[in-house]
Structures are given as C-alpha cells and as structure tokens.
mmCIF file of C-alpha atoms (C1' of nucleotides) in Angstrom:
data_model
loop_
_atom_site.group_PDB
_atom_site.id
_atom_site.type_symbol
_atom_site.label_atom_id
_atom_site.label_comp_id
_atom_site.label_asym_id
_atom_site.label_seq_id
_atom_site.Cartn_x
_atom_site.Cartn_y
_atom_site.Cartn_z
ATOM 1 C CA UNK A 1 -14.382 -0.407 33.389
ATOM 2 C CA UNK A 2 -17.517 -2.570 33.322
ATOM 3 C CA UNK A 3 -17.318 -2.753 29.576
ATOM 4 C CA UNK A 4 -17.175 -6.155 27.953
ATOM 5 C CA UNK A 5 -16.040 -4.686 24.689
ATOM 6 C CA UNK A 6 -19.437 -4.886 23.084
ATOM 7 C CA UNK A 7 -20.425 -1.282 22.832
ATOM 8 C CA UNK A 8 -19.256 -0.931 19.291
ATOM 9 C CA UNK A 9 -22.845 -1.389 18.280
ATOM 10 C CA UNK A 10 -23.869 1.712 20.201
ATOM 11 C CA UNK A 11 -21.018 3.717 18.800
ATOM 12 C CA UNK A 12 -21.810 2.567 15.309
ATOM 13 C CA UNK A 13 -25.478 3.484 15.643
ATOM 14 C CA UNK A 14 -24.525 6.911 16.897
ATOM 15 C CA UNK A 15 -22.195 7.522 14.011
ATOM 16 C CA UNK A 16 -24.726 6.304 11.497
ATOM 17 C CA UNK A 17 -27.633 8.356 12.730
ATOM 18 C CA UNK A 18 -25.405 11.395 13.143
ATOM 19 C CA UNK A 19 -24.625 11.098 9.458
ATOM 20 C CA UNK A 20 -27.965 10.074 8.067
ATOM 21 C CA UNK A 21 -26.782 6.599 7.312
ATOM 22 C CA UNK A 22 -28.613 3.363 7.885
ATOM 23 C CA UNK A 23 -27.925 0.373 10.034
ATOM 24 C CA UNK A 24 -28.451 -2.423 7.592
ATOM 25 C CA UNK A 25 -28.288 -6.136 8.134
ATOM 26 C CA UNK A 26 -25.015 -6.379 6.211
ATOM 27 C CA UNK A 27 -23.411 -3.509 8.069
ATOM 28 C CA UNK A 28 -24.199 -5.162 11.343
ATOM 29 C CA UNK A 29 -22.961 -8.531 10.123
ATOM 30 C CA UNK A 30 -19.732 -7.127 8.777
ATOM 31 C CA UNK A 31 -19.064 -5.114 11.910
ATOM 32 C CA UNK A 32 -19.814 -8.198 13.986
ATOM 33 C CA UNK A 33 -17.398 -10.301 11.988
ATOM 34 C CA UNK A 34 -14.819 -7.577 12.303
ATOM 35 C CA UNK A 35 -15.070 -7.118 16.055
ATOM 36 C CA UNK A 36 -15.103 -10.860 16.631
ATOM 37 C CA UNK A 37 -11.914 -11.262 14.636
ATOM 38 C CA UNK A 38 -8.658 -11.789 16.360
ATOM 39 C CA UNK A 39 -5.640 -9.959 15.070
ATOM 40 C CA UNK A 40 -5.592 -7.918 11.904
ATOM 41 C CA UNK A 41 -7.938 -9.257 9.274
ATOM 42 C CA UNK A 42 -7.908 -8.046 5.708
ATOM 43 C CA UNK A 43 -10.906 -7.625 3.444
ATOM 44 C CA UNK A 44 -10.667 -11.121 2.047
ATOM 45 C CA UNK A 45 -10.695 -12.739 5.444
ATOM 46 C CA UNK A 46 -13.628 -10.658 6.575
ATOM 47 C CA UNK A 47 -15.456 -11.324 3.346
ATOM 48 C CA UNK A 48 -15.066 -15.067 3.722
ATOM 49 C CA UNK A 49 -16.106 -14.965 7.334
ATOM 50 C CA UNK A 50 -19.216 -12.902 6.700
ATOM 51 C CA UNK A 51 -20.125 -14.996 3.741
ATOM 52 C CA UNK A 52 -20.553 -18.044 5.902
ATOM 53 C CA UNK A 53 -23.480 -16.362 7.574
ATOM 54 C CA UNK A 54 -24.732 -14.327 4.653
ATOM 55 C CA UNK A 55 -23.743 -16.023 1.408
ATOM 56 C CA UNK A 56 -25.250 -13.273 -0.646
ATOM 57 C CA UNK A 57 -23.144 -10.442 0.589
ATOM 58 C CA UNK A 58 -20.926 -8.630 -1.894
ATOM 59 C CA UNK A 59 -17.231 -7.962 -1.476
ATOM 60 C CA UNK A 60 -17.800 -4.335 -2.369
ATOM 61 C CA UNK A 61 -20.069 -4.012 0.643
ATOM 62 C CA UNK A 62 -17.278 -5.263 2.854
ATOM 63 C CA UNK A 63 -14.941 -2.652 1.400
ATOM 64 C CA UNK A 64 -17.565 0.039 1.801
ATOM 65 C CA UNK A 65 -18.377 -0.944 5.357
ATOM 66 C CA UNK A 66 -14.766 -1.118 6.474
ATOM 67 C CA UNK A 67 -14.198 2.340 5.086
ATOM 68 C CA UNK A 68 -17.195 3.430 7.073
ATOM 69 C CA UNK A 69 -15.810 1.879 10.237
ATOM 70 C CA UNK A 70 -12.517 3.656 9.682
ATOM 71 C CA UNK A 71 -14.273 6.950 9.045
ATOM 72 C CA UNK A 72 -16.290 6.526 12.186
ATOM 73 C CA UNK A 73 -13.158 5.950 14.180
ATOM 74 C CA UNK A 74 -14.143 2.422 15.179
ATOM 75 C CA UNK A 75 -11.458 0.814 13.052
ATOM 76 C CA UNK A 76 -7.976 1.640 11.890
ATOM 77 C CA UNK A 77 -6.241 0.431 8.780
ATOM 78 C CA UNK A 78 -2.621 -0.398 8.056
ATOM 79 C CA UNK A 79 -0.673 -1.795 5.212
ATOM 80 C CA UNK A 80 2.233 -3.921 6.307
ATOM 81 C CA UNK A 81 4.909 -4.557 3.756
ATOM 82 C CA UNK A 82 3.325 -4.645 0.345
ATOM 83 C CA UNK A 83 0.308 -6.712 1.284
ATOM 84 C CA UNK A 84 -3.386 -5.900 1.233
ATOM 85 C CA UNK A 85 -4.744 -3.464 3.787
ATOM 86 C CA UNK A 86 -5.408 -4.901 7.207
ATOM 87 C CA UNK A 87 -7.858 -3.593 9.793
ATOM 88 C CA UNK A 88 -8.104 -3.566 13.537
ATOM 89 C CA UNK A 89 -10.460 -2.190 16.150
ATOM 90 C CA UNK A 90 -9.165 1.157 17.291
ATOM 91 C CA UNK A 91 -8.609 1.740 20.933
ATOM 92 C CA UNK A 92 -9.106 5.430 21.513
ATOM 93 C CA UNK A 93 -7.304 5.681 24.809
ATOM 94 C CA UNK A 94 -4.307 3.649 23.932
ATOM 95 C CA UNK A 95 -2.620 3.937 20.621
ATOM 96 C CA UNK A 96 -0.306 1.111 19.765
ATOM 97 C CA UNK A 97 2.178 0.285 17.062
ATOM 98 C CA UNK A 98 3.296 -2.887 15.357
ATOM 99 C CA UNK A 99 6.224 -5.206 15.013
ATOM 100 C CA UNK A 100 6.031 -7.368 11.906
ATOM 101 C CA UNK A 101 8.078 -10.530 11.532
ATOM 102 C CA UNK A 102 9.528 -10.622 8.039
ATOM 103 C CA UNK A 103 9.911 -14.372 8.293
ATOM 104 C CA UNK A 104 6.606 -15.703 9.613
ATOM 105 C CA UNK A 105 4.402 -12.644 9.283
ATOM 106 C CA UNK A 106 3.522 -12.479 12.955
ATOM 107 C CA UNK A 107 2.165 -9.083 13.942
ATOM 108 C CA UNK A 108 2.812 -8.026 17.517
ATOM 109 C CA UNK A 109 1.417 -4.891 19.073
ATOM 110 C CA UNK A 110 3.255 -2.657 21.457
ATOM 111 C CA UNK A 111 3.000 0.807 22.827
ATOM 112 C CA UNK A 112 5.490 3.142 24.340
ATOM 113 C CA UNK A 113 4.518 6.418 25.888
ATOM 114 C CA UNK A 114 8.010 7.843 25.736
ATOM 115 C CA UNK A 115 8.028 7.424 21.965
ATOM 116 C CA UNK A 116 4.586 8.978 21.690
ATOM 117 C CA UNK A 117 5.773 11.976 23.629
ATOM 118 C CA UNK A 118 8.834 12.357 21.456
ATOM 119 C CA UNK A 119 6.702 12.179 18.353
ATOM 120 C CA UNK A 120 4.529 15.012 19.634
ATOM 121 C CA UNK A 121 7.633 16.953 20.409
ATOM 122 C CA UNK A 122 9.163 16.472 16.982
ATOM 123 C CA UNK A 123 5.914 17.433 15.305
ATOM 124 C CA UNK A 124 5.561 20.539 17.399
ATOM 125 C CA UNK A 125 9.128 21.546 16.663
ATOM 126 C CA UNK A 126 8.252 21.516 12.960
ATOM 127 C CA UNK A 127 5.025 23.459 13.358
ATOM 128 C CA UNK A 128 3.278 20.289 12.353
ATOM 129 C CA UNK A 129 -0.150 19.546 13.764
ATOM 130 C CA UNK A 130 -0.102 15.798 14.117
ATOM 131 C CA UNK A 131 -3.372 13.962 13.713
ATOM 132 C CA UNK A 132 -2.215 10.382 13.657
ATOM 133 C CA UNK A 133 0.873 8.353 13.261
ATOM 134 C CA UNK A 134 2.053 4.969 12.396
ATOM 135 C CA UNK A 135 5.151 3.096 13.337
ATOM 136 C CA UNK A 136 6.241 -0.307 12.222
ATOM 137 C CA UNK A 137 9.277 -2.337 13.186
ATOM 138 C CA UNK A 138 10.275 -5.041 10.737
ATOM 139 C CA UNK A 139 12.527 -7.921 11.681
ATOM 140 C CA UNK A 140 12.512 -11.383 13.177
ATOM 141 C CA UNK A 141 10.206 -12.329 16.023
ATOM 142 C CA UNK A 142 11.561 -14.230 18.986
ATOM 143 C CA UNK A 143 10.418 -17.590 17.646
ATOM 144 C CA UNK A 144 12.035 -17.036 14.277
ATOM 145 C CA UNK A 145 15.252 -15.825 15.852
ATOM 146 C CA UNK A 146 15.436 -18.928 18.038
ATOM 147 C CA UNK A 147 14.575 -21.205 15.174
ATOM 148 C CA UNK A 148 17.823 -19.874 13.778
ATOM 149 C CA UNK A 149 18.701 -18.845 10.244
ATOM 150 C CA UNK A 150 16.166 -21.268 8.822
ATOM 151 C CA UNK A 151 16.679 -22.551 5.302
ATOM 152 C CA UNK A 152 14.281 -19.949 4.047
ATOM 153 C CA UNK T 1 33.372 14.044 3.426
ATOM 154 C CA UNK T 2 34.654 14.769 -0.060
ATOM 155 C CA UNK T 3 31.767 12.950 -1.574
ATOM 156 C CA UNK T 4 29.574 14.849 -4.019
ATOM 157 C CA UNK T 5 26.874 12.229 -3.811
ATOM 158 C CA UNK T 6 27.795 10.581 -7.082
ATOM 159 C CA UNK T 7 29.193 7.273 -5.985
ATOM 160 C CA UNK T 8 25.934 5.478 -6.486
ATOM 161 C CA UNK T 9 27.272 4.374 -9.813
ATOM 162 C CA UNK T 10 30.137 2.533 -8.149
ATOM 163 C CA UNK T 11 27.874 0.951 -5.616
ATOM 164 C CA UNK T 12 25.471 -0.096 -8.302
ATOM 165 C CA UNK T 13 28.218 -1.661 -10.396
ATOM 166 C CA UNK T 14 29.457 -3.576 -7.409
ATOM 167 C CA UNK T 15 26.034 -4.927 -6.633
ATOM 168 C CA UNK T 16 25.419 -5.890 -10.213
ATOM 169 C CA UNK T 17 28.649 -7.707 -10.793
ATOM 170 C CA UNK T 18 28.393 -9.380 -7.417
ATOM 171 C CA UNK T 19 25.086 -10.820 -8.581
ATOM 172 C CA UNK T 20 25.855 -11.599 -12.195
ATOM 173 C CA UNK T 21 23.649 -8.821 -13.417
ATOM 174 C CA UNK T 22 24.362 -6.376 -16.201
ATOM 175 C CA UNK T 23 24.740 -2.665 -16.263
ATOM 176 C CA UNK T 24 22.490 -1.778 -19.139
ATOM 177 C CA UNK T 25 21.812 1.566 -20.696
ATOM 178 C CA UNK T 26 18.317 1.665 -19.232
ATOM 179 C CA UNK T 27 19.457 0.691 -15.758
ATOM 180 C CA UNK T 28 21.942 3.507 -15.778
ATOM 181 C CA UNK T 29 19.377 5.972 -17.108
ATOM 182 C CA UNK T 30 16.765 4.995 -14.565
ATOM 183 C CA UNK T 31 19.215 5.133 -11.678
ATOM 184 C CA UNK T 32 20.401 8.511 -12.932
ATOM 185 C CA UNK T 33 16.876 9.857 -13.081
ATOM 186 C CA UNK T 34 16.247 8.480 -9.634
ATOM 187 C CA UNK T 35 19.305 9.977 -7.976
ATOM 188 C CA UNK T 36 18.762 13.306 -9.674
ATOM 189 C CA UNK T 37 15.215 13.478 -8.391
ATOM 190 C CA UNK T 38 14.348 15.674 -5.489
ATOM 191 C CA UNK T 39 12.028 14.314 -2.880
ATOM 192 C CA UNK T 40 10.181 11.060 -3.150
ATOM 193 C CA UNK T 41 9.331 10.150 -6.714
ATOM 194 C CA UNK T 42 6.966 7.351 -7.591
ATOM 195 C CA UNK T 43 7.241 5.036 -10.577
ATOM 196 C CA UNK T 44 5.130 7.225 -12.790
ATOM 197 C CA UNK T 45 7.246 10.281 -12.182
ATOM 198 C CA UNK T 46 10.443 8.377 -12.807
ATOM 199 C CA UNK T 47 8.997 6.780 -15.889
ATOM 200 C CA UNK T 48 8.047 10.139 -17.358
ATOM 201 C CA UNK T 49 11.411 11.611 -16.519
ATOM 202 C CA UNK T 50 13.396 8.768 -18.042
ATOM 203 C CA UNK T 51 11.196 8.722 -21.071
ATOM 204 C CA UNK T 52 12.259 12.213 -22.019
ATOM 205 C CA UNK T 53 15.750 10.902 -22.605
ATOM 206 C CA UNK T 54 14.899 7.427 -23.742
ATOM 207 C CA UNK T 55 11.436 7.412 -25.293
ATOM 208 C CA UNK T 56 11.559 3.695 -25.872
ATOM 209 C CA UNK T 57 11.906 2.597 -22.334
ATOM 210 C CA UNK T 58 9.176 0.425 -20.817
ATOM 211 C CA UNK T 59 7.403 1.085 -17.564
ATOM 212 C CA UNK T 60 8.036 -2.481 -16.494
ATOM 213 C CA UNK T 61 11.743 -1.806 -16.716
ATOM 214 C CA UNK T 62 11.342 1.084 -14.334
ATOM 215 C CA UNK T 63 9.529 -1.153 -11.889
ATOM 216 C CA UNK T 64 12.172 -3.847 -12.286
ATOM 217 C CA UNK T 65 15.035 -1.435 -11.855
ATOM 218 C CA UNK T 66 13.606 0.240 -8.791
ATOM 219 C CA UNK T 67 13.138 -3.138 -7.172
ATOM 220 C CA UNK T 68 16.749 -3.810 -7.988
ATOM 221 C CA UNK T 69 17.812 -0.536 -6.385
ATOM 222 C CA UNK T 70 15.859 -1.388 -3.276
ATOM 223 C CA UNK T 71 17.351 -4.878 -3.149
ATOM 224 C CA UNK T 72 20.820 -3.451 -3.528
ATOM 225 C CA UNK T 73 20.217 -1.118 -0.636
ATOM 226 C CA UNK T 74 20.619 2.007 -2.742
ATOM 227 C CA UNK T 75 16.964 2.943 -2.503
ATOM 228 C CA UNK T 76 14.163 2.609 0.007
ATOM 229 C CA UNK T 77 10.470 2.469 -0.679
ATOM 230 C CA UNK T 78 7.493 3.736 1.265
ATOM 231 C CA UNK T 79 3.800 3.957 0.781
ATOM 232 C CA UNK T 80 2.272 7.021 2.298
ATOM 233 C CA UNK T 81 -1.443 6.950 2.861
ATOM 234 C CA UNK T 82 -3.030 4.854 0.182
ATOM 235 C CA UNK T 83 -1.023 6.186 -2.716
ATOM 236 C CA UNK T 84 1.436 4.516 -5.055
ATOM 237 C CA UNK T 85 4.818 3.467 -3.717
ATOM 238 C CA UNK T 86 7.397 6.225 -3.471
ATOM 239 C CA UNK T 87 11.146 5.839 -3.499
ATOM 240 C CA UNK T 88 14.088 7.677 -2.049
ATOM 241 C CA UNK T 89 17.832 7.259 -1.966
ATOM 242 C CA UNK T 90 18.778 5.470 1.206
ATOM 243 C CA UNK T 91 21.259 7.055 3.482
ATOM 244 C CA UNK T 92 23.004 4.261 5.305
ATOM 245 C CA UNK T 93 24.384 6.284 8.168
ATOM 246 C CA UNK T 94 21.323 8.285 8.952
ATOM 247 C CA UNK T 95 17.907 6.815 8.931
ATOM 248 C CA UNK T 96 15.074 9.287 8.806
ATOM 249 C CA UNK T 97 11.324 9.211 9.063
ATOM 250 C CA UNK T 98 8.509 11.187 7.500
ATOM 251 C CA UNK T 99 5.817 13.677 8.282
ATOM 252 C CA UNK T 100 3.056 13.753 5.680
ATOM 253 C CA UNK T 101 0.644 16.648 5.368
ATOM 254 C CA UNK T 102 -2.854 15.276 4.911
ATOM 255 C CA UNK T 103 -3.926 18.518 3.321
ATOM 256 C CA UNK T 104 -1.275 19.413 0.768
ATOM 257 C CA UNK T 105 0.708 16.179 0.609
ATOM 258 C CA UNK T 106 4.000 17.748 1.622
ATOM 259 C CA UNK T 107 6.491 15.160 2.811
ATOM 260 C CA UNK T 108 9.006 16.354 5.376
ATOM 261 C CA UNK T 109 11.866 14.262 6.650
ATOM 262 C CA UNK T 110 13.087 14.194 10.194
ATOM 263 C CA UNK T 111 15.181 12.041 12.419
ATOM 264 C CA UNK T 112 15.388 11.646 16.120
ATOM 265 C CA UNK T 113 18.011 9.555 17.798
ATOM 266 C CA UNK T 114 16.119 9.268 21.032
ATOM 267 C CA UNK T 115 13.224 7.635 19.214
ATOM 268 C CA UNK T 116 15.561 5.299 17.382
ATOM 269 C CA UNK T 117 17.062 4.216 20.663
ATOM 270 C CA UNK T 118 13.663 3.603 22.182
ATOM 271 C CA UNK T 119 12.675 1.538 19.189
ATOM 272 C CA UNK T 120 15.719 -0.651 19.635
ATOM 273 C CA UNK T 121 14.889 -0.983 23.275
ATOM 274 C CA UNK T 122 11.290 -1.986 22.666
ATOM 275 C CA UNK T 123 12.336 -4.509 20.064
ATOM 276 C CA UNK T 124 14.941 -6.011 22.338
ATOM 277 C CA UNK T 125 12.453 -6.227 25.188
ATOM 278 C CA UNK T 126 10.277 -8.393 22.941
ATOM 279 C CA UNK T 127 13.078 -10.628 21.757
ATOM 280 C CA UNK T 128 12.558 -9.071 18.366
ATOM 281 C CA UNK T 129 15.532 -8.682 16.060
ATOM 282 C CA UNK T 130 14.753 -5.447 14.267
ATOM 283 C CA UNK T 131 15.981 -5.083 10.712
ATOM 284 C CA UNK T 132 14.261 -1.908 9.651
ATOM 285 C CA UNK T 133 11.502 0.363 10.708
ATOM 286 C CA UNK T 134 9.215 2.954 9.420
ATOM 287 C CA UNK T 135 7.485 5.803 11.135
ATOM 288 C CA UNK T 136 5.069 8.275 9.683
ATOM 289 C CA UNK T 137 3.344 11.227 11.267
ATOM 290 C CA UNK T 138 0.192 12.397 9.532
ATOM 291 C CA UNK T 139 -1.291 15.823 10.096
ATOM 292 C CA UNK T 140 -1.135 19.397 8.894
ATOM 293 C CA UNK T 141 2.111 21.036 7.910
ATOM 294 C CA UNK T 142 2.945 24.498 9.166
ATOM 295 C CA UNK T 143 1.757 26.189 6.001
ATOM 296 C CA UNK T 144 -1.579 24.390 6.034
ATOM 297 C CA UNK T 145 -2.092 25.123 9.707
ATOM 298 C CA UNK T 146 -1.453 28.820 9.135
ATOM 299 C CA UNK T 147 -3.644 28.908 6.092
ATOM 300 C CA UNK T 148 -6.330 27.982 8.579
ATOM 301 C CA UNK T 149 -9.204 25.534 8.295
ATOM 302 C CA UNK T 150 -9.437 26.005 4.568
ATOM 303 C CA UNK T 151 -12.784 25.416 2.928
ATOM 304 C CA UNK T 152 -11.494 22.129 1.717
ATOM 305 C "C1'" DC M 1 -42.662 6.347 0.245
ATOM 306 C "C1'" DT M 2 -37.913 8.151 -0.499
ATOM 307 C "C1'" DG M 3 -33.332 7.955 -0.606
ATOM 308 C "C1'" DC M 4 -29.418 5.566 0.972
ATOM 309 C "C1'" DA M 5 -27.433 0.709 0.540
ATOM 310 C "C1'" DT M 6 -26.563 -3.514 -1.882
ATOM 311 C "C1'" DG M 7 -25.063 -6.897 -5.373
ATOM 312 C "C1'" DC M 8 -23.038 -7.659 -9.407
ATOM 313 C "C1'" DA M 9 -19.998 -6.821 -12.797
ATOM 314 C "C1'" DA M 10 -17.194 -3.756 -15.052
ATOM 315 C "C1'" DA M 11 -13.636 -0.260 -14.379
ATOM 316 C "C1'" DA M 12 -9.481 1.542 -12.285
ATOM 317 C "C1'" DA M 13 -5.069 1.692 -10.467
ATOM 318 C "C1'" DA M 14 -0.717 -0.414 -9.296
ATOM 319 C "C1'" DT M 15 2.285 -3.867 -10.155
ATOM 320 C "C1'" DT M 16 3.902 -8.326 -12.113
ATOM 321 C "C1'" DT M 17 4.753 -11.669 -15.634
ATOM 322 C "C1'" DG M 18 5.333 -14.259 -20.256
ATOM 323 C "C1'" DC M 19 7.629 -14.250 -24.290
ATOM 324 C "C1'" DA M 20 10.110 -13.133 -28.452
ATOM 325 C "C1'" DT M 21 13.821 -10.119 -29.442
ATOM 326 C "C1'" DG M 22 17.920 -7.339 -28.240
ATOM 327 C "C1'" DA M 23 22.411 -6.485 -26.278
ATOM 328 C "C1'" DG M 24 25.985 -6.694 -22.367
ATOM 329 C "C1'" DG M 25 30.318 -9.025 -21.045
ATOM 330 C "C1'" DC K 1 27.977 -16.350 -28.258
ATOM 331 C "C1'" DC K 2 25.163 -17.084 -24.364
ATOM 332 C "C1'" DT K 3 22.602 -15.409 -21.000
ATOM 333 C "C1'" DC K 4 20.362 -11.920 -18.884
ATOM 334 C "C1'" DA K 5 17.504 -7.680 -19.869
ATOM 335 C "C1'" DT K 6 14.042 -5.279 -22.392
ATOM 336 C "C1'" DG K 7 9.648 -3.882 -24.480
ATOM 337 C "C1'" DC K 8 5.211 -4.844 -25.072
ATOM 338 C "C1'" DA K 9 0.999 -6.522 -23.818
ATOM 339 C "C1'" DA K 10 -1.577 -9.425 -21.187
ATOM 340 C "C1'" DA K 11 -2.360 -11.035 -16.527
ATOM 341 C "C1'" DT K 12 -2.767 -10.204 -11.430
ATOM 342 C "C1'" DT K 13 -4.106 -8.038 -7.399
ATOM 343 C "C1'" DT K 14 -6.451 -4.759 -4.761
ATOM 344 C "C1'" DT K 15 -9.874 -1.470 -4.546
ATOM 345 C "C1'" DT K 16 -13.480 1.536 -6.566
ATOM 346 C "C1'" DT K 17 -17.558 2.641 -9.198
ATOM 347 C "C1'" DG K 18 -22.045 2.550 -12.045
ATOM 348 C "C1'" DC K 19 -26.474 1.108 -12.053
ATOM 349 C "C1'" DA K 20 -30.810 -1.266 -11.396
ATOM 350 C "C1'" DT K 21 -33.086 -3.013 -7.499
ATOM 351 C "C1'" DG K 22 -33.831 -3.521 -2.424
ATOM 352 C "C1'" DC K 23 -34.881 -2.097 2.078
ATOM 353 C "C1'" DA K 24 -34.395 0.945 6.394
ATOM 354 C "C1'" DG K 25 -36.520 4.644 8.569
#
DNA sequence: CTGCATGCAAAAAATTTGCATGAGG
DNA sequence: CCTCATGCAAATTTTTTGCATGCAG
C-alpha cells in the first residue's frame, strides 16, 4: 500500500468525468478541506474552513458538493443524535461503526467483522438485499466514566 | 404474560406524578393515538390521527408529548435515512433493530442476541459504558428484490 | 460557445419557543 | 388557586431550490 491517502483527487475526477460534471475550483477546495479534516465535520465546519481560503464561496455549494462526494462514494454521512449531518471519508475496504459519548460528544470508530457477518446473515434470512448499514453505540466514553458522575 | 399491552397508562401516570407533571386530556389522547398506531409513526401522522378526535390540538403539543414519552422511556425515536423522526413503543425486555427498504420504505424489525452480545463486548473493550444503541440495515426488501430492478 | 456550477437569497421542512390563556390537582 | 400545559404563531435550525451570472471543457 504505497498510497499516502491522496488519491481522492483521481477518484473524484473519474467520477466527475464519468457523469459529465465539472471539476471546479470550489469543488476542489471543498473536497480538499474535507479530506484534510480530522474526525467527522459537519457542513458548518467545512464551510468555515473553506471560507478562509475562498471567502466568496456559498454554503449551498458546500451542501451540493458534499452530496456529490457521498454520491460518488468518496464520503459517507451520518446523523448522530439529533444534530446536523456529519461527514467522513469512506474507506471502501473497511467499514466501521461509531460509538458516541452522550456526555462529551466524542466519536470513536470501531469495526467488528463478526458483527458484520451476523448482519449479512440476518439480512439474508429475511430475503433482504443489504446495501449499507449503520450502527451506533451511545453511552459514556472511558474518560467520562472515569471522571465519574460529573455534575452535569 | 397476562398483559394485553394496555398498561402504558399506568406507567405514564407514574412518570408524570413522579415528576410533578399533569395528565391532561391531550396527553392521554396523544399517547393513545401513539400506542394504537402500527409501525413507526412520525409526528405528522400522529398529529393527523389525534386531530380527528380532538380538532383543536396543536402540533407543538404532539412534539412536546412525544418528547415526554421518550423521556419517560415509553417510546423510542429513530431517524431513518434523512426523513422526519419516527417513534415506536419501547419494549424494555427486548431491544430490536431495523431494516429499511431503500426502494419502498418498508421498515422491518429484527433482533439478534449474538449481535447484542458482541456490541457489549466491543463497548467494554473500549472502556465505553453503553447506554443504548441503534443499528439500521439499508437495502432492498424481499418484495422489491423479487420485483426486480424496477424502472425506478 | 454551451451547459453545468455558483452565489445569493428566498423557500422548505422539521422542530422549538414565547406568551397569554386554560385547566389539572 | 396556583402552577403547569396548551394553542397559536413566530422563531430556529438545517437543508434545498430558483435564477441570473460565471466559468470549465
């Protein structure tokens, strides 16, 4: 795996040309901001980040571009709790799920092949053709547990 | 199990009095409509249903009451895909998850103890104190698979 | 050049909140 | 009676859309 994690640009170009779409300055900037981001940014965070470099960009363009990234398979979206949609780069070969701390908001990723297999099995048993899935564990992260039943 | 599934009223009363809240006509009506409902109603559906019996009721009251039901543990909420929040009666002794058909919207429930156990295990391994979890499989239900790759 | 993309603002959709009035306990 | 609850409408929040103009190919 010689990859440094920077081939999203290639993949994006492929998707765009395959669909008669254009690689614009703002699409590149937004994608850049997205793939540079740690964690699970939401539209607001990406918008602010992109704006620093391109003050003229519109929020709608960020929404439109993130939808495009999701459609192309380069990004995945999730909504944790009731908050705004968050995005992350999708890793085709290794799906992962999330643990969300209900106290501090920390989002931790994990993956478990045994669970994945069981999910496939359950789906198959129902004649269901699974395309994707999503699993979220809510609770207290280690730090918040140790900090004890904090006064809210 | 002699229960006919009608003790929600008791449980609701308990929760209310324990929290200095009142059992109003509209709270009873909304809870009734909710527990009568099949499947996974959203606010709009509940609002329309309650309105038939109490034309004067406000949508905000439905929102407020459903939040109350969730807080009391009598109901659980989920957001499937990007749609409006849906609610269901919570079954304390048997958690279940959902399969959502991306073609026809059918929501099927399932539960799998092995998965639940693995979830606990994963959480524990991360020092995470799990309080609740949520798992959704997206894909095509049996009927939609059989119907074949419909022309959208 | 030609059509897709952008920016801006307005529109939608979902949910929450403020406030005067109503009604449980 | 006294407070909490309700109805209504306005406010919020998140996301989408319409349209004139811009720019990639």
